[in-house]
Amino acid sequence: MNKKALLILPAVLLLSACNEVKPVIQDDAHYALYMYNYPRMVMETPNGMTETADSYIYEKQEIELGKKLVAPANDPERESYEFKGWYKEKTCDNLWDFDNDIAEHSVFLYAKWGVAEGEEYVEPEYTYPETIITDVNYRVTGILNSPLNNDGTSVNLTTAAIGRLKASPSDVSFAVNYERKQDVTLTVATYNPDTKVIHLEVSSGETWDISVIDITASLSIASDNAYYEQKAVKYEKDIDIDNYHIALAGSSSMENWSTSGEDMNPIVTFNHGIGGTTVEQWTDKLLQRLVCPYSPKAVVFYVGVNNIINNNKSGLQTGNALVDLFNKCHDFLPKTHIFYVLINKLPSYPHYQADFDLANKMAIDYAAEHNYVTCIDAGVGLLKDNGLPNFGYFLTDGLHMSKAGYVIWGKAVKDAVINWLGK
């Protein structure tokens, strides 16, 4: 081969989203290579490995060292995205300054992309669906989605719920679950943190004094895993979350979604995912502690993987556990919509796929019969054309998603929530 020839691989073999491999230059010339920097296509090589073509070259320029670069005459294009400039790293941390930066060696420059500007989505204003009754003037049914005890004068609450009451003791009307006659309104709603009593008055004259009982200790998961419990306790300090936002809950794929706030914007969310947790832990304990106190208008769950992989539960057992979770969530939050993100196909766990499929099917069947549940197949975008998971969208463990995976997975979640909000 002529040593002056330039060999540039048209696509780069990515064994992991964490490892960046650049095209190879095998001559003595110097070049600026402008990279598309997004997954334009996915291919499978003859040996079964996966090529993700996010390192395709948009333009190649031979350059003179010690000189400034000349930007490509035309910007690259990407459907539904806006080109934001050429950057020095694949992660797009530092913009190349064509007016001042000098090329001291061959360089790779990467396109940065932003969502194309257009008509901005605005989350519709949420109106709490009240229940109007005629048999009594006003009925208190619970506090922050925990029902009153049988005595009608006390309620069992958790740390987060009590923290919300303490943060606004002179007006805890946001915490009252109720039914009322059309013309009856709540006029006084206070909380005394010393006596632990909620006092309520309504316009028709009735009053209530409701004692608060802290049951957080009975819902601890420390005996299952002390580290998980530490995370739950940390989340319980989030007392400034307003009612009627979107809750994100579940196991590690939800917890690791570090950009969920940005990815779901302008939809307001809060993420209380805890890696390693099971469906039963959310049903029996964490739902009441980390979701119910905030009266979310919708909750998005991704949970069930750990039941099968780490706890040796079958797909049938996991599916039954999901049904219990949906039932419990609806019992406590009857006016909250439930989204369930189906378990992804995972590169490193094909031997569990039959169990994943059965658990997913049971969730889908439940959703078909209950209009308050929607299943989201967010993982379908992580597959190759042959239906197998694309390793480029996962970390090296073949279980957790990479940043590129979250872009696709997160968009599917956002689209489903927006579609529901628009109804």
Coordinates of C-alpha atoms in Angstrom, one line a residue:
M1 CA 0.0 0.0 0.0
N2 CA 1.3 3.5 -0.8
K3 CA 2.2 5.0 2.5
K4 CA 0.8 8.3 1.2
A5 CA -2.7 6.8 1.0
L6 CA -5.3 7.9 3.5
L7 CA -7.4 5.1 5.0
I8 CA -10.5 6.4 6.8
L9 CA -13.0 3.8 8.1
P10 CA -16.5 4.9 7.0
A11 CA -17.9 3.7 10.3
V12 CA -16.3 2.8 13.6
L13 CA -16.8 -0.4 15.5
L14 CA -18.1 0.5 18.9
L15 CA -17.9 -2.3 21.5
S16 CA -19.2 0.1 24.2
A17 CA -20.7 3.5 24.3
C18 CA -18.0 4.4 26.8
N19 CA -15.2 3.8 24.3
E20 CA -14.7 6.2 21.4
V21 CA -12.7 4.9 18.5
K22 CA -11.6 7.4 15.8
P23 CA -11.0 6.8 12.1
V24 CA -7.4 5.8 11.4
I25 CA -5.1 8.0 9.4
Q26 CA -2.2 6.1 7.8
D27 CA -0.2 8.7 5.9
D28 CA 2.0 11.7 6.5
A29 CA -0.5 14.4 5.5
H30 CA -2.6 16.3 8.1
Y31 CA -6.3 16.6 8.0
A32 CA -9.4 18.1 9.7
L33 CA -12.2 15.5 9.8
Y34 CA -15.6 16.8 10.5
M35 CA -17.8 14.1 12.0
Y36 CA -21.6 13.8 11.9
N37 CA -21.6 12.7 15.6
Y38 CA -25.0 11.0 15.8
P39 CA -26.2 7.4 15.1
R40 CA -27.1 7.7 11.5
M41 CA -27.5 3.9 11.0
V42 CA -26.7 0.6 12.7
M43 CA -25.1 -2.3 10.9
E44 CA -24.0 -5.8 11.8
T45 CA -20.6 -7.0 10.7
P46 CA -19.9 -10.5 9.3
N47 CA -18.5 -11.6 12.7
G48 CA -21.7 -10.6 14.5
M49 CA -20.4 -7.4 16.1
T50 CA -22.3 -4.1 15.8
E51 CA -21.2 -1.0 14.0
T52 CA -22.9 2.2 15.0
A53 CA -22.2 4.7 12.3
D54 CA -22.2 7.8 14.5
S55 CA -18.6 8.4 13.4
Y56 CA -19.2 8.9 9.7
I57 CA -17.3 11.7 8.3
Y58 CA -19.2 14.7 7.0
E59 CA -16.2 16.4 5.4
K60 CA -12.4 15.8 5.2
Q61 CA -10.0 18.7 4.6
E62 CA -6.2 18.5 4.1
I63 CA -4.7 21.2 6.4
E64 CA -1.5 23.0 7.0
L65 CA -0.2 22.9 10.5
G66 CA 0.1 26.2 12.4
K67 CA -2.8 27.7 10.4
K68 CA -6.4 28.3 11.1
L69 CA -9.1 25.9 9.8
V70 CA -11.8 26.9 7.3
A71 CA -15.2 25.7 8.3
P72 CA -17.2 23.6 5.8
A73 CA -19.1 25.7 3.4
N74 CA -22.4 24.1 4.3
D75 CA -23.6 22.9 7.7
P76 CA -24.6 19.2 8.1
E77 CA -28.3 18.4 8.4
R78 CA -30.2 16.1 10.7
E79 CA -33.9 15.6 10.7
S80 CA -35.7 17.4 13.6
Y81 CA -32.4 18.8 14.9
E82 CA -30.5 22.1 14.6
F83 CA -26.7 22.2 14.0
K84 CA -25.0 24.0 16.8
G85 CA -21.4 24.2 15.7
W86 CA -18.2 22.2 15.5
Y87 CA -16.7 21.0 18.8
K88 CA -13.3 19.6 19.8
E89 CA -14.7 16.5 21.6
K90 CA -17.4 14.0 20.8
T91 CA -19.1 15.1 24.0
C92 CA -19.2 18.7 22.6
D93 CA -17.6 20.5 25.6
N94 CA -15.5 23.0 23.8
L95 CA -16.4 24.9 20.6
W96 CA -13.7 25.2 17.9
D97 CA -13.0 28.9 17.3
F98 CA -12.3 29.2 13.6
D99 CA -11.2 32.8 14.0
N100 CA -8.5 32.1 16.6
D101 CA -7.8 28.4 17.1
I102 CA -4.7 27.0 15.3
A103 CA -4.4 23.4 14.2
E104 CA -1.1 22.0 15.6
H105 CA -1.9 18.4 14.3
S106 CA -4.6 16.5 12.6
V107 CA -7.9 17.2 14.3
F108 CA -11.4 15.6 14.6
L109 CA -14.2 18.0 15.0
Y110 CA -17.7 16.9 16.1
A111 CA -21.1 18.3 15.2
K112 CA -23.3 19.4 18.1
W113 CA -27.0 19.0 17.7
G114 CA -30.0 20.7 19.4
V115 CA -33.7 20.1 19.0
A116 CA -34.9 22.1 16.1
E117 CA -36.7 25.3 17.0
G118 CA -40.4 25.4 16.1
E119 CA -43.6 25.6 17.9
E120 CA -42.7 25.1 21.5
Y121 CA -44.7 22.5 23.5
V122 CA -46.3 23.9 26.5
E123 CA -47.5 21.5 29.2
P124 CA -51.3 22.0 29.6
E125 CA -52.5 23.4 32.9
Y126 CA -53.7 20.6 35.1
T127 CA -57.1 20.8 36.8
Y128 CA -57.6 18.4 39.7
P129 CA -60.6 16.2 39.0
E130 CA -62.9 16.9 42.0
T131 CA -65.7 14.6 43.1
I132 CA -69.0 16.4 43.6
I133 CA -71.4 14.7 46.0
T134 CA -74.9 15.4 47.4
D135 CA -75.2 13.2 50.5
V136 CA -73.1 15.4 52.8
N137 CA -71.5 18.9 52.5
Y138 CA -67.9 17.8 52.7
R139 CA -66.1 14.5 53.1
V140 CA -62.4 14.2 54.0
T141 CA -61.1 11.0 52.4
G142 CA -57.4 11.2 53.1
I143 CA -54.3 13.3 53.5
L144 CA -51.7 13.3 50.8
N145 CA -53.3 10.2 49.3
S146 CA -53.2 8.2 52.5
P147 CA -56.8 7.3 53.6
L148 CA -58.0 8.2 57.0
N149 CA -57.9 5.4 59.5
N150 CA -61.1 3.7 60.6
D151 CA -61.6 6.0 63.5
G152 CA -61.9 8.9 61.0
T153 CA -59.7 11.1 63.2
S154 CA -56.2 10.0 62.4
V155 CA -54.1 9.3 59.3
N156 CA -50.9 7.3 58.7
L157 CA -48.2 9.4 56.9
T158 CA -44.6 9.0 56.0
T159 CA -41.6 11.3 56.4
A160 CA -42.0 13.1 53.0
A161 CA -45.7 13.8 53.6
I162 CA -45.1 15.1 57.1
G163 CA -42.3 17.2 55.8
R164 CA -44.6 18.8 53.3
L165 CA -47.1 19.6 56.1
K166 CA -44.4 21.1 58.2
A167 CA -43.1 23.3 55.3
S168 CA -46.5 25.0 55.0
P169 CA -48.3 24.7 58.4
S170 CA -50.6 27.7 57.9
D171 CA -52.1 26.3 54.7
V172 CA -52.1 22.6 54.0
S173 CA -55.1 22.6 51.7
F174 CA -52.9 21.0 49.0
A175 CA -52.7 17.9 51.2
V176 CA -56.4 17.3 51.7
N177 CA -58.2 14.6 49.7
Y178 CA -61.9 15.3 49.7
E179 CA -65.4 15.1 48.1
R180 CA -67.7 18.0 48.4
K181 CA -71.0 19.6 47.4
Q182 CA -70.8 22.1 44.6
D183 CA -71.1 25.2 46.7
V184 CA -69.0 24.1 49.7
T185 CA -65.3 25.1 50.0
L186 CA -62.4 24.5 52.4
T187 CA -61.8 27.6 54.4
V188 CA -59.1 26.6 57.0
A189 CA -56.4 23.9 56.6
T190 CA -53.6 24.1 59.1
Y191 CA -51.0 21.8 60.7
N192 CA -49.6 22.0 64.2
P193 CA -46.2 20.3 64.2
D194 CA -46.1 20.2 68.0
T195 CA -49.4 18.4 68.5
K196 CA -49.2 16.7 65.1
V197 CA -52.8 17.6 64.3
I198 CA -54.3 18.9 61.1
H199 CA -57.3 21.2 61.6
L200 CA -59.8 21.7 58.8
E201 CA -62.9 23.9 58.4
V202 CA -65.3 24.2 55.5
S203 CA -67.8 27.0 54.5
S204 CA -70.8 25.0 55.6
G205 CA -69.5 24.9 59.2
E206 CA -68.1 21.4 59.7
T207 CA -64.6 21.0 61.3
W208 CA -62.1 18.2 61.6
D209 CA -59.1 17.5 63.8
I210 CA -56.9 14.7 62.3
S211 CA -54.0 13.3 64.2
V212 CA -50.9 12.4 62.1
I213 CA -49.2 9.1 62.8
D214 CA -45.7 8.6 61.4
I215 CA -45.5 5.1 59.9
T216 CA -42.2 5.5 58.0
A217 CA -40.3 3.0 60.1
S218 CA -42.8 0.3 59.2
L219 CA -42.1 0.9 55.5
S220 CA -38.3 0.8 55.7
I221 CA -36.4 -1.4 53.3
A222 CA -33.2 -1.4 55.4
S223 CA -33.7 -5.1 56.2
D224 CA -33.6 -5.8 52.4
N225 CA -30.7 -3.5 51.6
A226 CA -29.4 -0.7 53.8
Y227 CA -28.0 1.2 50.8
Y228 CA -31.4 1.3 49.1
E229 CA -32.9 2.6 52.3
Q230 CA -30.3 5.4 52.4
K231 CA -31.4 6.5 49.0
A232 CA -35.0 6.4 50.0
V233 CA -34.3 8.6 53.0
K234 CA -32.4 11.1 50.8
Y235 CA -35.4 11.3 48.5
E236 CA -37.7 11.9 51.4
K237 CA -36.0 15.3 52.0
D238 CA -37.6 16.5 48.7
I239 CA -40.4 18.3 50.4
D240 CA -40.6 21.2 48.0
I241 CA -42.0 19.3 45.1
D242 CA -45.5 20.6 44.2
N243 CA -48.6 18.6 43.6
Y244 CA -49.5 17.3 40.1
H245 CA -46.2 16.8 38.5
I246 CA -44.9 13.6 36.8
A247 CA -43.2 11.0 39.1
L248 CA -40.4 8.8 37.7
A249 CA -40.0 5.6 39.8
G250 CA -38.4 2.2 39.7
S251 CA -35.0 0.6 39.6
S252 CA -31.6 1.5 38.2
S253 CA -32.5 2.4 34.7
M254 CA -34.7 5.1 36.2
E255 CA -32.2 6.2 38.8
N256 CA -29.4 6.4 36.2
W257 CA -31.5 8.6 34.0
S258 CA -29.5 11.6 35.2
T259 CA -30.8 13.8 32.4
S260 CA -34.5 13.0 33.0
G261 CA -35.3 16.6 34.0
E262 CA -33.7 18.0 30.8
D263 CA -35.0 15.2 28.6
M264 CA -38.6 15.5 29.8
N265 CA -38.6 19.3 29.7
P266 CA -41.0 21.3 29.5
I267 CA -42.9 18.5 31.4
V268 CA -42.0 18.9 35.1
T269 CA -40.8 15.6 36.6
F270 CA -39.1 14.3 39.7
N271 CA -37.0 11.2 39.7
H272 CA -37.1 8.8 42.7
G273 CA -35.6 5.7 41.1
I274 CA -33.5 3.4 43.3
G275 CA -31.2 0.9 41.6
G276 CA -31.7 -2.7 42.5
T277 CA -35.2 -2.4 43.8
T278 CA -38.0 -4.9 43.0
V279 CA -41.6 -4.5 42.1
E280 CA -42.7 -5.7 45.6
Q281 CA -40.5 -3.1 47.3
W282 CA -42.3 -0.4 45.4
T283 CA -45.8 -1.9 46.0
D284 CA -45.3 -2.6 49.7
K285 CA -43.2 0.3 50.9
L286 CA -41.7 2.8 48.5
L287 CA -44.9 3.8 46.7
Q288 CA -46.3 5.3 49.9
R289 CA -43.0 7.0 50.8
L290 CA -41.7 8.3 47.5
V291 CA -44.7 8.8 45.2
C292 CA -48.0 9.2 47.1
P293 CA -46.9 12.3 49.1
Y294 CA -46.7 14.4 46.0
S295 CA -50.1 13.7 44.4
P296 CA -48.5 13.2 40.9
K297 CA -50.9 13.5 38.0
A298 CA -49.0 10.6 36.4
V299 CA -46.3 8.1 37.5
V300 CA -43.8 6.4 35.2
F301 CA -42.5 3.0 36.5
Y302 CA -39.6 1.0 35.1
V303 CA -39.2 -1.9 37.4
G304 CA -39.2 -5.7 37.2
V305 CA -35.7 -6.5 35.8
N306 CA -34.3 -7.2 39.3
N307 CA -37.2 -9.6 40.1
I308 CA -36.1 -11.8 37.3
I309 CA -32.3 -11.4 37.1
N310 CA -31.4 -10.9 40.8
N311 CA -34.2 -12.6 42.6
N312 CA -34.9 -15.6 40.4
K313 CA -38.5 -14.8 39.9
S314 CA -40.3 -16.1 36.8
G315 CA -42.0 -13.9 34.2
L316 CA -45.3 -15.1 35.7
Q317 CA -44.4 -14.1 39.2
T318 CA -43.0 -10.8 38.0
G319 CA -46.2 -10.1 36.0
N320 CA -48.4 -10.9 39.0
A321 CA -46.2 -8.5 41.1
L322 CA -46.7 -5.8 38.5
V323 CA -50.5 -6.3 38.6
D324 CA -50.3 -5.9 42.4
L325 CA -48.3 -2.7 41.9
F326 CA -50.8 -1.2 39.5
N327 CA -53.7 -2.1 41.8
K328 CA -52.0 -0.6 44.9
C329 CA -51.0 2.5 43.0
H330 CA -54.6 3.0 41.8
D331 CA -56.0 2.4 45.2
F332 CA -53.8 5.2 46.7
L333 CA -53.8 7.4 43.7
P334 CA -57.1 6.9 41.9
K335 CA -56.8 10.1 39.9
T336 CA -53.2 9.4 38.8
H337 CA -52.3 7.9 35.4
I338 CA -49.9 5.0 35.5
F339 CA -47.2 4.5 32.8
Y340 CA -45.3 1.3 32.7
V341 CA -42.1 1.1 30.6
L342 CA -41.7 -2.4 29.3
I343 CA -38.6 -4.3 30.2
N344 CA -35.9 -3.7 27.6
K345 CA -34.3 -6.5 25.6
L346 CA -30.9 -6.7 27.2
P347 CA -27.7 -7.6 25.3
S348 CA -26.2 -9.6 28.2
Y349 CA -29.3 -11.4 29.3
P350 CA -30.9 -13.2 26.3
H351 CA -31.5 -16.3 28.5
Y352 CA -34.1 -14.3 30.5
Q353 CA -36.0 -12.9 27.5
A354 CA -38.9 -15.3 27.8
D355 CA -39.5 -14.1 31.3
F356 CA -39.2 -10.5 30.3
D357 CA -41.7 -11.1 27.5
L358 CA -44.2 -12.8 29.8
A359 CA -44.0 -10.0 32.4
N360 CA -44.4 -7.4 29.7
K361 CA -47.4 -9.2 28.2
M362 CA -49.1 -9.4 31.5
A363 CA -48.6 -5.6 32.0
I364 CA -49.9 -5.0 28.4
D365 CA -53.0 -7.2 29.1
Y366 CA -53.7 -5.3 32.3
A367 CA -53.4 -2.0 30.5
A368 CA -55.8 -3.2 27.8
E369 CA -58.5 -3.7 30.5
H370 CA -57.7 -0.6 32.7
N371 CA -57.7 2.8 31.1
Y372 CA -55.6 4.3 33.8
V373 CA -52.5 2.3 32.8
T374 CA -50.4 2.8 29.6
C375 CA -47.5 0.6 28.6
I376 CA -44.5 2.3 26.8
D377 CA -42.3 0.1 24.6
A378 CA -39.4 2.5 24.9
G379 CA -36.8 -0.2 24.3
V380 CA -37.9 -1.0 20.7
G381 CA -35.7 2.0 19.6
L382 CA -32.7 0.2 21.1
L383 CA -33.0 -2.7 18.7
K384 CA -31.2 -3.6 15.5
D385 CA -33.1 -4.4 12.3
N386 CA -32.9 -8.1 13.2
G387 CA -34.7 -7.5 16.5
L388 CA -31.7 -8.0 18.7
P389 CA -30.5 -5.3 21.2
N390 CA -27.9 -2.9 19.8
F391 CA -24.9 -3.0 22.2
G392 CA -24.0 0.5 21.2
Y393 CA -27.0 1.8 23.3
F394 CA -25.9 0.0 26.5
L395 CA -22.9 0.1 28.8
T396 CA -20.4 -2.7 28.9
D397 CA -22.6 -4.7 31.4
G398 CA -25.2 -5.1 28.7
L399 CA -27.8 -4.2 31.2
H400 CA -27.8 -0.4 31.8
M401 CA -28.3 2.1 29.0
S402 CA -25.6 4.4 27.7
K403 CA -26.2 8.1 27.2
A404 CA -27.1 7.4 23.6
G405 CA -29.6 4.8 24.7
Y406 CA -31.2 7.3 27.0
V407 CA -31.7 9.7 24.2
I408 CA -33.9 7.2 22.4
W409 CA -35.5 5.6 25.4
G410 CA -36.2 8.9 27.1
K411 CA -37.8 10.4 24.0
A412 CA -40.2 7.5 23.8
V413 CA -41.2 8.1 27.4
K414 CA -41.6 11.8 26.8
D415 CA -43.7 11.3 23.7
A416 CA -46.1 8.9 25.5
V417 CA -46.6 11.4 28.4
I418 CA -47.1 14.3 26.0
N419 CA -49.7 12.2 24.1
W420 CA -51.5 11.5 27.3
L421 CA -51.4 15.1 28.5
G422 CA -52.8 16.3 25.1
K423 CA -55.9 14.2 25.5

